[in-house]
mmCIF file of C-alpha atoms and ligand atoms in Angstrom:
data_model
loop_
_atom_site.group_PDB
_atom_site.id
_atom_site.type_symbol
_atom_site.label_atom_id
_atom_site.label_comp_id
_atom_site.label_asym_id
_atom_site.label_seq_id
_atom_site.Cartn_x
_atom_site.Cartn_y
_atom_site.Cartn_z
ATOM 1 C CA MET A 1 -26.026 -2.879 3.814
ATOM 2 C CA LEU A 2 -27.985 -0.640 1.886
ATOM 3 C CA ARG A 3 -27.943 2.723 3.659
ATOM 4 C CA PRO A 4 -30.758 5.658 3.160
ATOM 5 C CA ILE A 5 -29.250 9.248 2.512
ATOM 6 C CA ALA A 6 -32.243 10.415 1.150
ATOM 7 C CA GLU A 7 -35.729 9.729 1.560
ATOM 8 C CA GLY A 8 -35.945 6.774 -1.751
ATOM 9 C CA VAL A 9 -32.498 7.195 -2.253
ATOM 10 C CA LEU A 10 -29.837 4.519 -0.900
ATOM 11 C CA ILE A 11 -26.441 3.669 -1.331
ATOM 12 C CA HIS A 12 -24.326 0.802 -1.306
ATOM 13 C CA GLU A 13 -20.419 1.030 -0.929
ATOM 14 C CA SER A 14 -18.006 -1.588 -2.007
ATOM 15 C CA GLU A 15 -14.686 -1.782 -0.473
ATOM 16 C CA PHE A 16 -12.817 -1.344 -3.350
ATOM 17 C CA CYS A 17 -11.712 2.345 -3.690
ATOM 18 C CA GLN A 18 -15.038 3.233 -1.285
ATOM 19 C CA SER A 19 -17.275 3.035 -4.747
ATOM 20 C CA ASN A 20 -20.802 4.015 -4.084
ATOM 21 C CA ALA A 21 -23.906 2.049 -6.104
ATOM 22 C CA VAL A 22 -26.758 4.587 -5.391
ATOM 23 C CA VAL A 23 -30.627 2.782 -5.413
ATOM 24 C CA VAL A 24 -33.452 5.434 -6.436
ATOM 25 C CA GLN A 25 -36.740 3.743 -5.556
ATOM 26 C CA GLY A 26 -39.648 4.412 -8.151
ATOM 27 C CA LEU A 27 -43.241 3.656 -8.808
ATOM 28 C CA SER A 28 -42.795 0.055 -9.192
ATOM 29 C CA GLY A 29 -38.815 -0.591 -9.154
ATOM 30 C CA VAL A 30 -35.873 1.092 -8.688
ATOM 31 C CA LEU A 31 -33.187 2.394 -10.474
ATOM 32 C CA LEU A 32 -29.498 1.221 -9.986
ATOM 33 C CA VAL A 33 -26.384 3.481 -10.480
ATOM 34 C CA ASP A 34 -22.969 2.126 -10.869
ATOM 35 C CA PRO A 35 -23.775 -1.264 -9.385
ATOM 36 C CA GLY A 36 -20.458 -2.645 -7.715
ATOM 37 C CA ILE A 37 -17.165 -3.793 -8.412
ATOM 38 C CA ARG A 38 -16.940 -7.327 -6.766
ATOM 39 C CA GLY A 39 -19.308 -10.263 -7.588
ATOM 40 C CA ASP A 40 -20.322 -10.623 -4.077
ATOM 41 C CA GLU A 41 -20.723 -7.450 -3.269
ATOM 42 C CA MET A 42 -23.766 -7.116 -6.277
ATOM 43 C CA ALA A 43 -24.739 -10.316 -5.391
ATOM 44 C CA CYS A 44 -25.252 -8.898 -1.692
ATOM 45 C CA LEU A 45 -27.032 -5.582 -3.117
ATOM 46 C CA ALA A 46 -29.051 -8.159 -5.144
ATOM 47 C CA ARG A 47 -30.453 -10.109 -2.150
ATOM 48 C CA ASP A 48 -30.893 -6.844 0.280
ATOM 49 C CA LEU A 49 -33.313 -5.160 -2.923
ATOM 50 C CA SER A 50 -35.304 -8.497 -3.361
ATOM 51 C CA ASP A 51 -35.706 -9.345 0.203
ATOM 52 C CA SER A 52 -37.117 -5.873 0.311
ATOM 53 C CA GLY A 53 -39.548 -6.282 -2.159
ATOM 54 C CA GLN A 54 -37.685 -4.560 -4.867
ATOM 55 C CA THR A 55 -36.883 -5.121 -8.468
ATOM 56 C CA VAL A 56 -34.493 -3.213 -10.604
ATOM 57 C CA VAL A 57 -36.219 -1.802 -13.407
ATOM 58 C CA ALA A 58 -33.176 -0.168 -15.258
ATOM 59 C CA GLY A 59 -29.708 1.034 -14.685
ATOM 60 C CA PHE A 60 -27.210 3.918 -15.153
ATOM 61 C CA SER A 61 -23.927 4.081 -15.937
ATOM 62 C CA THR A 62 -22.023 7.511 -14.959
ATOM 63 C CA HIS A 63 -18.811 6.761 -17.276
ATOM 64 C CA PRO A 64 -17.319 4.147 -19.620
ATOM 65 C CA HIS A 65 -14.497 3.246 -17.272
ATOM 66 C CA TRP A 66 -14.540 -0.624 -15.862
ATOM 67 C CA ASP A 67 -15.925 0.365 -12.058
ATOM 68 C CA HIS A 68 -18.515 1.985 -13.562
ATOM 69 C CA LEU A 69 -19.822 -0.445 -15.955
ATOM 70 C CA LEU A 70 -20.391 -3.823 -14.081
ATOM 71 C CA TRP A 71 -23.614 -5.806 -13.634
ATOM 72 C CA ASP A 72 -25.219 -9.054 -12.250
ATOM 73 C CA ALA A 73 -27.344 -11.467 -14.219
ATOM 74 C CA ARG A 74 -29.761 -10.612 -10.666
ATOM 75 C CA PHE A 75 -30.385 -7.604 -11.535
ATOM 76 C CA GLY A 76 -32.148 -8.631 -14.155
ATOM 77 C CA SER A 77 -31.757 -8.048 -18.187
ATOM 78 C CA VAL A 78 -33.524 -4.510 -17.969
ATOM 79 C CA PRO A 79 -32.340 -1.269 -19.873
ATOM 80 C CA ARG A 80 -28.840 0.159 -18.997
ATOM 81 C CA TYR A 81 -28.412 3.723 -19.748
ATOM 82 C CA GLY A 82 -25.341 5.998 -20.358
ATOM 83 C CA THR A 83 -25.258 8.785 -22.299
ATOM 84 C CA ALA A 84 -24.926 8.527 -26.228
ATOM 85 C CA ARG A 85 -20.591 8.914 -25.881
ATOM 86 C CA CYS A 86 -20.364 6.994 -23.294
ATOM 87 C CA ALA A 87 -22.444 4.124 -24.729
ATOM 88 C CA ALA A 88 -20.195 4.649 -27.914
ATOM 89 C CA PHE A 89 -17.257 4.482 -25.993
ATOM 90 C CA ILE A 90 -17.596 1.472 -24.709
ATOM 91 C CA ARG A 91 -19.355 -0.421 -27.545
ATOM 92 C CA ASP A 92 -16.189 0.565 -29.472
ATOM 93 C CA ARG A 93 -13.693 -0.707 -26.967
ATOM 94 C CA LEU A 94 -15.806 -3.981 -26.790
ATOM 95 C CA SER A 95 -15.740 -4.766 -30.496
ATOM 96 C CA GLU A 96 -11.793 -4.604 -30.198
ATOM 97 C CA PRO A 97 -10.243 -8.455 -30.273
ATOM 98 C CA GLY A 98 -8.450 -8.672 -26.978
ATOM 99 C CA TRP A 99 -10.631 -6.268 -24.937
ATOM 100 C CA GLU A 100 -11.248 -8.607 -21.944
ATOM 101 C CA ALA A 101 -7.401 -8.750 -21.353
ATOM 102 C CA ARG A 102 -7.141 -5.074 -21.805
ATOM 103 C CA ILE A 103 -9.431 -4.292 -19.490
ATOM 104 C CA ALA A 104 -8.156 -6.827 -16.945
ATOM 105 C CA GLY A 105 -4.476 -4.594 -16.964
ATOM 106 C CA PHE A 106 -6.776 -2.210 -15.057
ATOM 107 C CA LEU A 107 -8.091 -3.886 -12.655
ATOM 108 C CA PRO A 108 -6.911 -4.238 -9.157
ATOM 109 C CA PRO A 109 -4.892 -7.788 -8.799
ATOM 110 C CA ASP A 110 -5.581 -8.504 -5.437
ATOM 111 C CA ILE A 111 -9.475 -8.783 -6.548
ATOM 112 C CA ALA A 112 -9.149 -9.270 -10.125
ATOM 113 C CA ASP A 113 -10.838 -12.721 -9.994
ATOM 114 C CA GLU A 114 -13.847 -11.642 -8.136
ATOM 115 C CA ILE A 115 -15.218 -9.023 -10.743
ATOM 116 C CA PRO A 116 -17.236 -10.173 -13.250
ATOM 117 C CA LEU A 117 -16.628 -9.134 -16.615
ATOM 118 C CA GLY A 118 -19.259 -11.322 -18.346
ATOM 119 C CA LEU A 119 -21.559 -8.038 -18.764
ATOM 120 C CA LEU A 120 -19.646 -5.222 -18.376
ATOM 121 C CA GLY A 121 -20.409 -2.228 -20.380
ATOM 122 C CA LEU A 122 -23.932 -3.420 -22.109
ATOM 123 C CA ILE A 123 -24.847 0.171 -22.357
ATOM 124 C CA THR A 124 -27.969 1.696 -24.156
ATOM 125 C CA GLY A 125 -27.133 5.155 -25.125
ATOM 126 C CA LEU A 126 -29.804 7.907 -24.460
ATOM 127 C CA PRO A 127 -29.703 10.474 -27.499
ATOM 128 C CA ALA A 128 -27.534 13.500 -27.083
ATOM 129 C CA GLY A 129 -29.888 16.215 -25.099
ATOM 130 C CA THR A 130 -31.944 13.854 -23.407
ATOM 131 C CA ALA A 131 -32.728 15.488 -20.302
ATOM 132 C CA SER A 132 -33.776 12.903 -17.943
ATOM 133 C CA ILE A 133 -33.481 9.180 -17.131
ATOM 134 C CA PRO A 134 -36.862 7.446 -18.630
ATOM 135 C CA TRP A 135 -38.124 5.565 -16.084
ATOM 136 C CA GLY A 136 -41.271 5.626 -13.871
ATOM 137 C CA GLY A 137 -39.851 7.196 -10.927
ATOM 138 C CA PRO A 138 -38.694 10.923 -9.483
ATOM 139 C CA GLN A 139 -37.411 12.702 -12.394
ATOM 140 C CA VAL A 140 -33.471 11.870 -12.691
ATOM 141 C CA ARG A 141 -31.811 14.652 -14.363
ATOM 142 C CA ILE A 142 -28.822 13.870 -16.700
ATOM 143 C CA ILE A 143 -25.838 16.713 -16.384
ATOM 144 C CA GLU A 144 -23.510 15.277 -19.202
ATOM 145 C CA HIS A 145 -20.255 17.327 -19.439
ATOM 146 C CA GLN A 146 -16.705 16.997 -20.549
ATOM 147 C CA ALA A 147 -14.404 15.920 -17.764
ATOM 148 C CA HIS A 148 -13.156 12.716 -16.034
ATOM 149 C CA ALA A 149 -14.071 10.350 -19.189
ATOM 150 C CA THR A 150 -15.821 10.938 -22.806
ATOM 151 C CA GLY A 151 -19.585 10.917 -21.825
ATOM 152 C CA HIS A 152 -19.341 11.548 -18.174
ATOM 153 C CA ALA A 153 -22.859 12.287 -16.668
ATOM 154 C CA ALA A 154 -23.824 13.386 -12.964
ATOM 155 C CA LEU A 155 -27.269 12.945 -12.165
ATOM 156 C CA LEU A 156 -29.532 15.218 -10.285
ATOM 157 C CA ILE A 157 -32.508 13.746 -8.335
ATOM 158 C CA GLU A 158 -33.919 17.313 -7.850
ATOM 159 C CA GLU A 159 -37.266 15.943 -5.547
ATOM 160 C CA ARG A 160 -34.963 14.047 -3.357
ATOM 161 C CA GLY A 161 -32.144 16.840 -3.285
ATOM 162 C CA VAL A 162 -29.592 14.696 -4.285
ATOM 163 C CA LEU A 163 -26.508 15.106 -6.807
ATOM 164 C CA VAL A 164 -25.022 11.914 -7.856
ATOM 165 C CA ALA A 165 -21.386 12.815 -9.087
ATOM 166 C CA GLY A 166 -19.583 10.205 -10.825
ATOM 167 C CA ASP A 167 -15.984 10.501 -10.618
ATOM 168 C CA MET A 168 -16.274 14.308 -9.381
ATOM 169 C CA LEU A 169 -16.411 15.912 -6.261
ATOM 170 C CA SER A 170 -14.774 13.388 -3.504
ATOM 171 C CA ASP A 171 -13.339 13.597 -1.012
ATOM 172 C CA ALA A 172 -11.091 10.511 -1.490
ATOM 173 C CA LEU A 173 -10.073 11.236 -5.017
ATOM 174 C CA MET A 174 -8.657 14.349 -6.082
ATOM 175 C CA PRO A 175 -9.700 15.318 -9.718
ATOM 176 C CA MET A 176 -8.887 13.018 -12.566
ATOM 177 C CA LEU A 177 -8.707 14.627 -15.628
ATOM 178 C CA ASP A 178 -9.352 13.127 -19.256
ATOM 179 C CA LEU A 179 -5.790 13.979 -20.377
ATOM 180 C CA ASN A 180 -7.111 12.483 -24.147
ATOM 181 C CA ALA A 181 -9.254 15.214 -24.152
ATOM 182 C CA ALA A 182 -7.502 18.561 -26.177
ATOM 183 C CA GLU A 183 -8.687 21.026 -23.282
ATOM 184 C CA PRO A 184 -8.911 18.798 -19.976
ATOM 185 C CA ILE A 185 -8.107 21.731 -17.535
ATOM 186 C CA GLU A 186 -10.607 23.986 -19.786
ATOM 187 C CA ASN A 187 -13.125 21.070 -19.455
ATOM 188 C CA TYR A 188 -13.216 20.590 -15.833
ATOM 189 C CA LEU A 189 -13.430 23.605 -14.780
ATOM 190 C CA VAL A 190 -16.182 24.473 -17.157
ATOM 191 C CA ALA A 191 -18.133 21.085 -15.578
ATOM 192 C CA LEU A 192 -17.873 21.852 -12.492
ATOM 193 C CA GLN A 193 -19.057 25.107 -13.108
ATOM 194 C CA LEU A 194 -22.196 23.564 -14.746
ATOM 195 C CA LEU A 195 -22.839 20.913 -12.075
ATOM 196 C CA GLU A 196 -22.375 24.019 -9.197
ATOM 197 C CA GLY A 197 -24.876 25.621 -11.534
ATOM 198 C CA VAL A 198 -27.567 22.835 -10.484
ATOM 199 C CA ALA A 199 -26.613 21.789 -7.228
ATOM 200 C CA GLY A 200 -28.142 24.917 -5.670
ATOM 201 C CA ASP A 201 -30.419 23.313 -3.488
ATOM 202 C CA VAL A 202 -28.918 19.841 -2.958
ATOM 203 C CA ASP A 203 -28.560 18.545 0.510
ATOM 204 C CA VAL A 204 -26.866 15.244 -0.422
ATOM 205 C CA LEU A 205 -23.810 14.495 -3.140
ATOM 206 C CA VAL A 206 -22.876 11.291 -3.626
ATOM 207 C CA PRO A 207 -19.502 10.813 -5.085
ATOM 208 C CA GLY A 208 -18.312 7.951 -7.189
ATOM 209 C CA HIS A 209 -16.040 7.013 -4.818
ATOM 210 C CA GLY A 210 -15.726 8.399 -0.926
ATOM 211 C CA SER A 211 -18.303 9.564 1.472
ATOM 212 C CA VAL A 212 -21.328 11.172 0.955
ATOM 213 C CA GLY A 213 -21.321 15.406 1.153
ATOM 214 C CA ARG A 214 -24.235 17.428 3.237
ATOM 215 C CA ALA A 215 -25.197 20.384 3.228
ATOM 216 C CA GLU A 216 -22.090 22.990 3.620
ATOM 217 C CA GLN A 217 -20.358 20.049 2.711
ATOM 218 C CA VAL A 218 -21.259 20.660 -0.998
ATOM 219 C CA SER A 219 -20.205 23.844 -1.684
ATOM 220 C CA ALA A 220 -16.673 22.577 0.182
ATOM 221 C CA ARG A 221 -15.845 19.570 -2.650
ATOM 222 C CA PHE A 222 -16.824 22.234 -5.739
ATOM 223 C CA GLU A 223 -14.128 24.824 -3.939
ATOM 224 C CA GLN A 224 -11.676 21.776 -2.976
ATOM 225 C CA ASP A 225 -11.852 20.025 -6.909
ATOM 226 C CA ARG A 226 -11.593 23.562 -8.385
ATOM 227 C CA ALA A 227 -8.243 24.514 -6.217
ATOM 228 C CA TYR A 228 -6.915 21.724 -7.273
ATOM 229 C CA VAL A 229 -7.246 22.050 -10.970
ATOM 230 C CA HIS A 230 -5.968 25.551 -10.773
ATOM 231 C CA ALA A 231 -3.071 24.566 -8.699
ATOM 232 C CA LEU A 232 -2.524 22.011 -11.945
ATOM 233 C CA ARG A 233 -3.334 24.684 -14.401
ATOM 234 C CA ASP A 234 -0.578 27.140 -12.918
ATOM 235 C CA ALA A 235 1.735 24.082 -12.037
ATOM 236 C CA ARG A 236 1.479 25.026 -8.425
ATOM 237 C CA VAL A 237 1.598 22.658 -5.627
ATOM 238 C CA PRO A 238 -2.034 22.162 -4.366
ATOM 239 C CA SER A 239 -2.004 21.911 -0.647
ATOM 240 C CA ASP A 240 -5.045 18.898 -1.196
ATOM 241 C CA PRO A 241 -4.977 16.682 1.789
ATOM 242 C CA ARG A 242 -6.492 13.898 -1.210
ATOM 243 C CA ILE A 243 -2.796 13.649 -2.442
ATOM 244 C CA GLY A 244 -0.912 14.138 0.873
ATOM 245 C CA PRO A 245 0.469 11.965 3.385
ATOM 246 C CA SER A 246 -2.666 11.323 4.893
ATOM 247 C CA ALA A 247 -4.366 10.413 1.297
ATOM 248 C CA THR A 248 -7.111 7.649 2.048
ATOM 249 C CA PHE A 249 -5.264 5.771 -1.463
ATOM 250 C CA ASP A 250 -1.377 5.906 -0.965
ATOM 251 C CA TRP A 251 -1.460 5.443 -5.118
ATOM 252 C CA LEU A 252 -2.744 9.142 -5.495
ATOM 253 C CA PRO A 253 0.488 11.052 -4.962
ATOM 254 C CA GLY A 254 1.650 8.948 -8.019
ATOM 255 C CA VAL A 255 -1.463 9.671 -10.193
ATOM 256 C CA HIS A 256 -1.439 13.553 -9.458
ATOM 257 C CA GLU A 257 2.652 13.294 -10.517
ATOM 258 C CA ARG A 258 1.497 11.888 -13.746
ATOM 259 C CA GLN A 259 -1.182 14.408 -14.186
ATOM 260 C CA LEU A 260 1.185 16.723 -13.236
ATOM 261 C CA GLN A 261 3.758 15.595 -15.836
ATOM 262 C CA HIS A 262 1.462 14.767 -18.727
ATOM 263 C CA LEU A 263 0.378 18.650 -18.679
ATOM 264 C CA ALA A 264 3.744 19.933 -18.513
ATOM 265 C CA ARG A 265 4.502 17.786 -21.294
ATOM 266 C CA GLY A 266 1.904 19.782 -23.470
ATOM 267 C CA ARG A 267 -0.486 17.363 -24.756
ATOM 268 C CA GLY A 268 1.542 14.026 -25.349
ATOM 269 C CA ARG A 269 -0.591 10.787 -26.113
ATOM 270 C CA ASP A 270 0.042 8.519 -22.844
ATOM 271 C CA GLY A 271 -3.555 8.878 -21.030
ATOM 272 C CA ALA A 272 -3.443 8.470 -17.225
ATOM 273 C CA THR A 273 -4.203 4.581 -16.417
ATOM 274 C CA ALA A 274 -4.807 4.965 -12.561
ATOM 275 C CA PRO A 275 -7.848 3.073 -11.529
ATOM 276 C CA GLU A 276 -10.891 4.883 -12.420
HETATM 277 ZN ZN1 ZN B 301 -13.758 6.849 -13.562
#
């Protein structure tokens, strides 16, 4: 069920939260970004890749939330990269006693047993400022920024006209701020500006969750995210279908309410605990 979205770039969608794994074809194998959620889905992806004679040569996690940090042994023991901040964040979490139980608390209960945590978060941090992923394939630029999660990075594959957006620019999920940051609103707006600045020639945008955006939808995604963050900033009610009656996921209006309340309280201490 690998679906091509651009020359040499394919996606594999997981059922949970419309999560997109991204496969980038290189010279001697593929780069695998945010591989998937359930064990059987990742096994399916591993099978699809091996059936078509492709091996995984590197991985990348866009940010240190559990649903972007999973791995299946069938992909092989290859370097799994993330930004230095991403890797340090998850390394700290994994060094805490009882981390497994804590992460289990975030998992959707109906599929928790099907999510393999054994290889979660074994990420090699790329030194701060690393411009692109070290691998044998088209250049994949790392666009790190402060929004949504510590060490969050989007990936720009210029030769293919693709932006892999991590957990931003989704048609299904509204912006979920990193409420532990000192300036979550400001950070998010700066990050959108940064990404928009590099996305000028992008034909295809892949969000971590939701549908692929093409051509004019790319700029519409920026507009929609910016409008939502502006509304949060100004404590206005956003007119955003992602949190309205037609929301893709029924828990999103609740997450929106929690973001509003958190920001209204000033900088409280209880970060959002939504699925990430
Ligand atoms: Zn996330």
